[in-house]
mmCIF file of C-alpha atoms in Angstrom:
data_model
loop_
_atom_site.group_PDB
_atom_site.id
_atom_site.type_symbol
_atom_site.label_atom_id
_atom_site.label_comp_id
_atom_site.label_asym_id
_atom_site.label_seq_id
_atom_site.Cartn_x
_atom_site.Cartn_y
_atom_site.Cartn_z
ATOM 1 C CA MET A 1 28.873 -128.434 64.850
ATOM 2 C CA PHE A 2 27.120 -130.011 62.543
ATOM 3 C CA ARG A 3 24.198 -126.853 62.363
ATOM 4 C CA ASN A 4 26.967 -124.224 61.864
ATOM 5 C CA LEU A 5 28.791 -126.611 59.453
ATOM 6 C CA PHE A 6 26.352 -126.885 57.439
ATOM 7 C CA ARG A 7 25.234 -123.651 57.059
ATOM 8 C CA ASN A 8 28.460 -122.523 56.409
ATOM 9 C CA LEU A 9 29.105 -124.731 53.162
ATOM 10 C CA PRO A 10 29.396 -123.503 50.001
ATOM 11 C CA PRO A 11 26.202 -123.789 47.240
ATOM 12 C CA VAL A 12 27.238 -126.779 45.291
ATOM 13 C CA THR A 13 27.765 -128.905 48.304
ATOM 14 C CA LYS A 14 24.939 -128.184 51.046
ATOM 15 C CA ASN A 15 22.296 -128.399 47.404
ATOM 16 C CA LEU A 16 24.257 -131.490 46.691
ATOM 17 C CA LEU A 17 23.161 -133.018 50.506
ATOM 18 C CA ILE A 18 19.890 -131.703 50.832
ATOM 19 C CA ILE A 19 18.894 -133.050 47.020
ATOM 20 C CA ASN A 20 20.549 -136.735 48.342
ATOM 21 C CA VAL A 21 18.574 -136.583 51.930
ATOM 22 C CA LEU A 22 15.452 -135.811 50.097
ATOM 23 C CA VAL A 23 14.835 -138.530 47.188
ATOM 24 C CA TRP A 24 16.330 -141.135 50.214
ATOM 25 C CA LEU A 25 13.190 -139.134 52.438
ATOM 26 C CA LEU A 26 10.645 -139.820 49.302
ATOM 27 C CA MET A 27 11.684 -143.843 48.910
ATOM 28 C CA GLU A 28 11.524 -143.758 52.494
ATOM 29 C CA PHE A 29 8.385 -142.676 53.390
ATOM 30 C CA VAL A 30 6.841 -142.736 49.779
ATOM 31 C CA PRO A 31 6.283 -145.971 48.752
ATOM 32 C CA SER A 32 4.519 -146.145 45.481
ATOM 33 C CA LEU A 33 6.918 -143.929 44.403
ATOM 34 C CA SER A 34 9.863 -146.070 45.859
ATOM 35 C CA MET A 35 9.976 -149.019 43.557
ATOM 36 C CA ASP A 36 9.426 -146.199 40.482
ATOM 37 C CA ILE A 37 12.013 -144.430 41.399
ATOM 38 C CA GLU A 38 15.225 -147.541 42.059
ATOM 39 C CA ARG A 39 13.306 -149.170 38.743
ATOM 40 C CA TYR A 40 13.797 -145.866 36.216
ATOM 41 C CA CYS A 41 16.535 -143.688 37.784
ATOM 42 C CA SER A 42 18.801 -146.625 39.393
ATOM 43 C CA LEU A 43 22.174 -147.674 37.057
ATOM 44 C CA TYR A 44 21.552 -151.778 35.350
ATOM 45 C CA TYR A 45 23.731 -152.809 33.063
ATOM 46 C CA TRP A 46 23.519 -151.584 29.090
ATOM 47 C CA GLU A 47 21.786 -155.077 27.472
ATOM 48 C CA SER A 48 19.320 -154.826 30.729
ATOM 49 C CA THR A 49 15.298 -153.547 29.495
ATOM 50 C CA ASP A 50 15.463 -151.643 32.610
ATOM 51 C CA PHE A 51 18.552 -149.759 31.153
ATOM 52 C CA GLY A 52 18.302 -145.668 29.757
ATOM 53 C CA VAL A 53 21.432 -144.060 29.359
ATOM 54 C CA TRP A 54 19.189 -141.099 32.345
ATOM 55 C CA GLN A 55 20.604 -143.472 34.683
ATOM 56 C CA LEU A 56 24.245 -142.849 34.309
ATOM 57 C CA PHE A 57 23.223 -139.617 35.960
ATOM 58 C CA THR A 58 20.543 -140.495 38.630
ATOM 59 C CA TYR A 59 21.423 -142.536 40.042
ATOM 60 C CA MET A 60 24.468 -140.737 42.243
ATOM 61 C CA PHE A 61 20.856 -139.357 43.446
ATOM 62 C CA ILE A 62 19.434 -143.094 45.086
ATOM 63 C CA HIS A 63 20.163 -145.055 48.138
ATOM 64 C CA GLY A 64 20.580 -148.283 48.771
ATOM 65 C CA GLY A 65 19.096 -147.147 52.690
ATOM 66 C CA PHE A 66 20.668 -145.176 55.369
ATOM 67 C CA SER A 67 24.031 -146.020 56.336
ATOM 68 C CA HIS A 68 24.508 -146.158 52.853
ATOM 69 C CA LEU A 69 23.352 -142.298 52.481
ATOM 70 C CA PHE A 70 25.025 -141.318 55.825
ATOM 71 C CA PHE A 71 28.557 -142.172 55.167
ATOM 72 C CA ASN A 72 28.390 -141.158 51.686
ATOM 73 C CA MET A 73 26.799 -137.375 52.871
ATOM 74 C CA PHE A 74 29.387 -137.357 55.462
ATOM 75 C CA ALA A 75 32.009 -137.436 53.630
ATOM 76 C CA LEU A 76 30.467 -134.977 50.845
ATOM 77 C CA LEU A 77 30.194 -132.881 54.789
ATOM 78 C CA MET A 78 33.408 -132.886 55.616
ATOM 79 C CA PHE A 79 35.334 -133.264 52.373
ATOM 80 C CA GLY A 80 32.915 -131.154 49.604
ATOM 81 C CA GLY A 81 32.951 -127.874 50.613
ATOM 82 C CA ILE A 82 36.840 -127.498 51.185
ATOM 83 C CA ILE A 83 37.230 -128.452 47.480
ATOM 84 C CA GLU A 84 34.366 -126.754 46.282
ATOM 85 C CA ARG A 85 36.077 -123.753 48.038
ATOM 86 C CA SER A 86 39.326 -124.465 45.835
ATOM 87 C CA LEU A 87 38.112 -125.680 42.847
ATOM 88 C CA GLY A 88 34.817 -122.801 42.170
ATOM 89 C CA SER A 89 31.299 -124.108 42.894
ATOM 90 C CA ALA A 90 30.843 -124.554 38.217
ATOM 91 C CA ARG A 91 34.109 -126.464 38.276
ATOM 92 C CA PHE A 92 32.803 -128.035 41.726
ATOM 93 C CA LEU A 93 29.986 -128.898 40.228
ATOM 94 C CA PHE A 94 30.956 -130.261 37.342
ATOM 95 C CA TYR A 95 33.813 -132.304 38.444
ATOM 96 C CA TYR A 96 30.911 -133.618 41.115
ATOM 97 C CA ILE A 97 28.654 -135.017 38.340
ATOM 98 C CA SER A 98 31.698 -136.415 35.611
ATOM 99 C CA CYS A 99 32.817 -138.651 38.611
ATOM 100 C CA GLY A 100 29.606 -139.807 39.328
ATOM 101 C CA ILE A 101 29.086 -140.706 35.609
ATOM 102 C CA GLY A 102 33.049 -141.470 34.756
ATOM 103 C CA ALA A 103 32.470 -144.028 37.489
ATOM 104 C CA ALA A 104 29.025 -145.656 35.955
ATOM 105 C CA LEU A 105 30.816 -145.511 32.860
ATOM 106 C CA ILE A 106 33.777 -147.718 34.485
ATOM 107 C CA GLN A 107 30.807 -150.196 36.170
ATOM 108 C CA GLU A 108 29.020 -150.764 32.949
ATOM 109 C CA GLY A 109 32.704 -151.483 31.372
ATOM 110 C CA VAL A 110 32.816 -154.094 34.128
ATOM 111 C CA PHE A 111 29.693 -156.050 33.634
ATOM 112 C CA ALA A 112 30.164 -155.790 30.271
ATOM 113 C CA LEU A 113 33.532 -158.177 30.577
ATOM 114 C CA MET A 114 31.323 -160.314 33.305
ATOM 115 C CA ALA A 115 28.670 -160.533 30.894
ATOM 116 C CA MET A 116 30.779 -162.178 27.718
ATOM 117 C CA ARG A 117 30.734 -165.312 29.940
ATOM 118 C CA TYR A 118 27.362 -166.146 29.962
ATOM 119 C CA HIS A 119 28.122 -164.935 26.277
ATOM 120 C CA GLU A 120 29.979 -167.570 25.689
ATOM 121 C CA ILE A 121 28.247 -170.245 27.625
ATOM 122 C CA PHE A 122 24.283 -169.632 25.536
ATOM 123 C CA THR A 123 23.411 -169.551 22.381
ATOM 124 C CA PRO A 124 22.478 -166.427 20.811
ATOM 125 C CA ASP A 125 18.692 -167.840 21.528
ATOM 126 C CA GLN A 126 19.171 -168.346 24.899
ATOM 127 C CA VAL A 127 20.999 -165.108 25.443
ATOM 128 C CA TYR A 128 18.031 -163.100 23.846
ATOM 129 C CA THR A 129 15.509 -164.815 26.234
ATOM 130 C CA ILE A 130 17.366 -164.088 29.422
ATOM 131 C CA ILE A 131 17.712 -161.009 28.505
ATOM 132 C CA ASP A 132 13.863 -160.087 27.561
ATOM 133 C CA GLN A 133 12.296 -162.294 30.667
ATOM 134 C CA ALA A 134 15.172 -160.918 33.149
ATOM 135 C CA SER A 135 12.771 -158.066 33.947
ATOM 136 C CA TYR A 136 9.711 -160.118 34.925
ATOM 137 C CA LEU A 137 11.432 -162.154 36.544
ATOM 138 C CA ALA A 138 13.274 -159.445 38.677
ATOM 139 C CA HIS A 139 9.830 -157.872 39.658
ATOM 140 C CA GLY A 140 8.245 -161.527 41.059
ATOM 141 C CA GLY A 141 7.343 -162.913 36.942
ATOM 142 C CA TYR A 142 7.863 -166.584 37.275
ATOM 143 C CA PHE A 143 8.748 -168.509 33.890
ATOM 144 C CA THR A 144 8.565 -172.344 33.720
ATOM 145 C CA ASN A 145 11.577 -172.548 30.778
ATOM 146 C CA PRO A 146 13.824 -174.798 31.614
ATOM 147 C CA ILE A 147 16.869 -172.584 30.891
ATOM 148 C CA PHE A 148 16.223 -170.881 33.910
ATOM 149 C CA HIS A 149 16.532 -173.201 36.161
ATOM 150 C CA ASP A 150 20.242 -172.902 34.713
ATOM 151 C CA PRO A 151 22.857 -171.360 37.928
ATOM 152 C CA ALA A 152 24.569 -169.498 35.057
ATOM 153 C CA ALA A 153 21.462 -167.727 33.504
ATOM 154 C CA GLN A 154 19.826 -167.048 37.274
ATOM 155 C CA ASN A 155 23.299 -165.132 37.899
ATOM 156 C CA PHE A 156 23.132 -163.997 33.799
ATOM 157 C CA VAL A 157 19.617 -162.429 35.335
ATOM 158 C CA TRP A 158 21.469 -161.325 38.669
ATOM 159 C CA LEU A 159 23.608 -159.044 36.378
ATOM 160 C CA LEU A 160 21.050 -158.080 34.543
ATOM 161 C CA GLN A 161 18.908 -156.851 37.142
ATOM 162 C CA VAL A 162 20.745 -155.654 40.724
ATOM 163 C CA PRO A 163 21.636 -152.240 39.912
ATOM 164 C CA THR A 164 24.613 -149.632 40.860
ATOM 165 C CA VAL A 165 23.499 -146.606 43.567
ATOM 166 C CA GLY A 166 24.734 -144.239 45.288
ATOM 167 C CA ALA A 167 27.632 -141.382 44.882
ATOM 168 C CA SER A 168 30.388 -143.385 45.889
ATOM 169 C CA GLY A 169 31.950 -142.789 42.544
ATOM 170 C CA ALA A 170 31.833 -139.053 43.113
ATOM 171 C CA ILE A 171 32.482 -139.029 46.742
ATOM 172 C CA PHE A 172 36.056 -141.211 46.601
ATOM 173 C CA GLY A 173 36.746 -138.471 43.147
ATOM 174 C CA ILE A 174 35.761 -136.256 45.819
ATOM 175 C CA LEU A 175 38.928 -137.827 48.274
ATOM 176 C CA LEU A 176 41.280 -138.221 45.488
ATOM 177 C CA ALA A 177 41.328 -134.022 44.787
ATOM 178 C CA PHE A 178 41.878 -134.055 48.358
ATOM 179 C CA GLY A 179 44.663 -136.363 48.493
ATOM 180 C CA LEU A 180 45.905 -134.375 45.643
ATOM 181 C CA LEU A 181 45.217 -130.818 46.641
ATOM 182 C CA TYR A 182 45.536 -131.349 50.405
ATOM 183 C CA PRO A 183 48.633 -134.100 50.208
ATOM 184 C CA ASN A 184 50.410 -133.170 53.423
ATOM 185 C CA LEU A 185 47.196 -132.558 55.473
ATOM 186 C CA PRO A 186 47.373 -134.740 58.964
ATOM 187 C CA MET A 187 44.269 -136.411 58.689
ATOM 188 C CA TYR A 188 42.930 -138.917 62.536
ATOM 189 C CA ILE A 189 42.216 -141.760 60.824
ATOM 190 C CA MET A 190 39.769 -144.640 62.777
ATOM 191 C CA PHE A 191 42.084 -147.598 65.419
ATOM 192 C CA ILE A 192 45.935 -145.393 63.928
ATOM 193 C CA PRO A 193 46.743 -143.145 66.965
ATOM 194 C CA VAL A 194 48.903 -141.144 65.172
ATOM 195 C CA PRO A 195 47.827 -138.827 62.244
ATOM 196 C CA VAL A 196 48.353 -139.532 58.387
ATOM 197 C CA LYS A 197 48.848 -137.546 54.755
ATOM 198 C CA ALA A 198 46.047 -136.955 52.952
ATOM 199 C CA LYS A 199 48.205 -138.513 50.131
ATOM 200 C CA TRP A 200 48.657 -141.991 52.148
ATOM 201 C CA VAL A 201 45.129 -142.391 53.395
ATOM 202 C CA VAL A 202 43.691 -141.679 49.293
ATOM 203 C CA ILE A 203 45.828 -144.714 47.608
ATOM 204 C CA GLY A 204 45.088 -146.569 50.813
ATOM 205 C CA TYR A 205 41.824 -145.956 49.913
ATOM 206 C CA GLY A 206 42.734 -146.617 46.151
ATOM 207 C CA VAL A 207 44.234 -150.168 47.137
ATOM 208 C CA ILE A 208 41.700 -152.357 48.947
ATOM 209 C CA GLU A 209 39.593 -150.471 46.563
ATOM 210 C CA LEU A 210 41.206 -152.313 43.392
ATOM 211 C CA LEU A 211 41.727 -155.578 46.514
ATOM 212 C CA MET A 212 38.464 -156.099 46.927
ATOM 213 C CA GLY A 213 37.366 -155.396 43.229
ATOM 214 C CA ILE A 214 39.314 -157.762 42.066
ATOM 215 C CA GLY A 215 39.062 -160.103 45.000
ATOM 216 C CA ASN A 216 34.718 -159.689 45.071
ATOM 217 C CA VAL A 217 33.819 -159.374 41.561
ATOM 218 C CA ASP A 218 30.797 -160.270 42.295
ATOM 219 C CA SER A 219 30.279 -158.509 45.204
ATOM 220 C CA SER A 220 26.544 -155.880 45.557
ATOM 221 C CA VAL A 221 29.840 -152.961 46.371
ATOM 222 C CA ALA A 222 30.782 -151.927 43.253
ATOM 223 C CA HIS A 223 34.152 -151.367 44.276
ATOM 224 C CA PHE A 224 34.870 -150.869 40.293
ATOM 225 C CA ALA A 225 32.973 -147.645 40.587
ATOM 226 C CA HIS A 226 35.013 -146.515 43.259
ATOM 227 C CA LEU A 227 38.303 -146.555 41.555
ATOM 228 C CA GLY A 228 35.918 -145.179 38.389
ATOM 229 C CA GLY A 229 35.368 -142.144 39.595
ATOM 230 C CA MET A 230 38.675 -141.811 41.697
ATOM 231 C CA PHE A 231 40.364 -142.674 38.070
ATOM 232 C CA PHE A 232 38.632 -139.644 36.322
ATOM 233 C CA GLY A 233 38.037 -137.080 38.763
ATOM 234 C CA LEU A 234 42.632 -137.929 38.855
ATOM 235 C CA LEU A 235 42.117 -136.762 35.558
ATOM 236 C CA MET A 236 40.495 -133.685 35.670
ATOM 237 C CA ILE A 237 42.930 -132.270 38.122
ATOM 238 C CA LEU A 238 46.192 -133.435 36.545
ATOM 239 C CA TYR A 239 44.654 -131.206 33.626
ATOM 240 C CA TRP A 240 43.516 -128.399 35.485
ATOM 241 C CA LYS A 241 46.978 -128.023 37.489
ATOM 242 C CA LYS A 242 48.558 -128.368 33.852
ATOM 243 C CA LYS A 243 46.710 -125.765 32.561
ATOM 244 C CA GLY A 244 47.425 -124.229 35.393
ATOM 245 C CA THR A 245 43.275 -123.178 35.529
ATOM 246 C CA ILE A 246 43.612 -124.726 39.693
ATOM 247 C CA GLY A 247 46.924 -123.508 42.133
ATOM 248 C CA ASN A 248 49.377 -126.201 42.939
ATOM 249 C CA GLY A 249 50.019 -124.456 45.899
ATOM 250 C CA PHE A 250 47.981 -126.330 48.673
ATOM 251 C CA GLY A 251 50.715 -128.688 49.485
ATOM 252 C CA GLY A 252 52.214 -126.921 51.336
ATOM 253 C CA TYR A 253 49.536 -127.178 54.096
#
């Protein structure tokens, strides 16, 4: 079943699946490259000395583990082909990448709001010291500077050096597109015995992500990046519908 499904996928969806899996395999089985890929291609907060602007793009091809990869690629397999056929391959690629970059920008904004607290706690010189030494600390270094005994400084180091990875922002953009283009298509959700219309599934996902993001700002899961992917996806789909470059007749399904 999955072999036939994969064989019949349109080109962009198929190649995105292949690239993501290949990057994961490379990181999993070539340890000598894994640390460099994670360090230079994951998305760090912009104040970190490890941040690079290219990471707004590269982070979406890196995953933190097999389960992270599996669920993202499963969603891409299930919904990516449908959306690619609806939008066309070129527009779908633009949409996917834009949702991923939009998710990264939203996540950076959330990090900036969190970082404001530490800029208020510490003096400018102390902030400079923490930022300057955070990367060394995160990669196994040790400093005797007493400032790093402060839990707030340790939390600031975590903010600076724990990267965001994964295609989830782009995937949530695809789910948003599915809900907008096929709002009345019935979907079967685990533990729910009756089909649910796609539009309600997407709204439910959005609400859950918002609540989890507000309640777990320091979570290792980038809930606001997921919302960012949906938000940028919403803007693009509404714009294309208004311009008439994509049809409005999908909702009858």
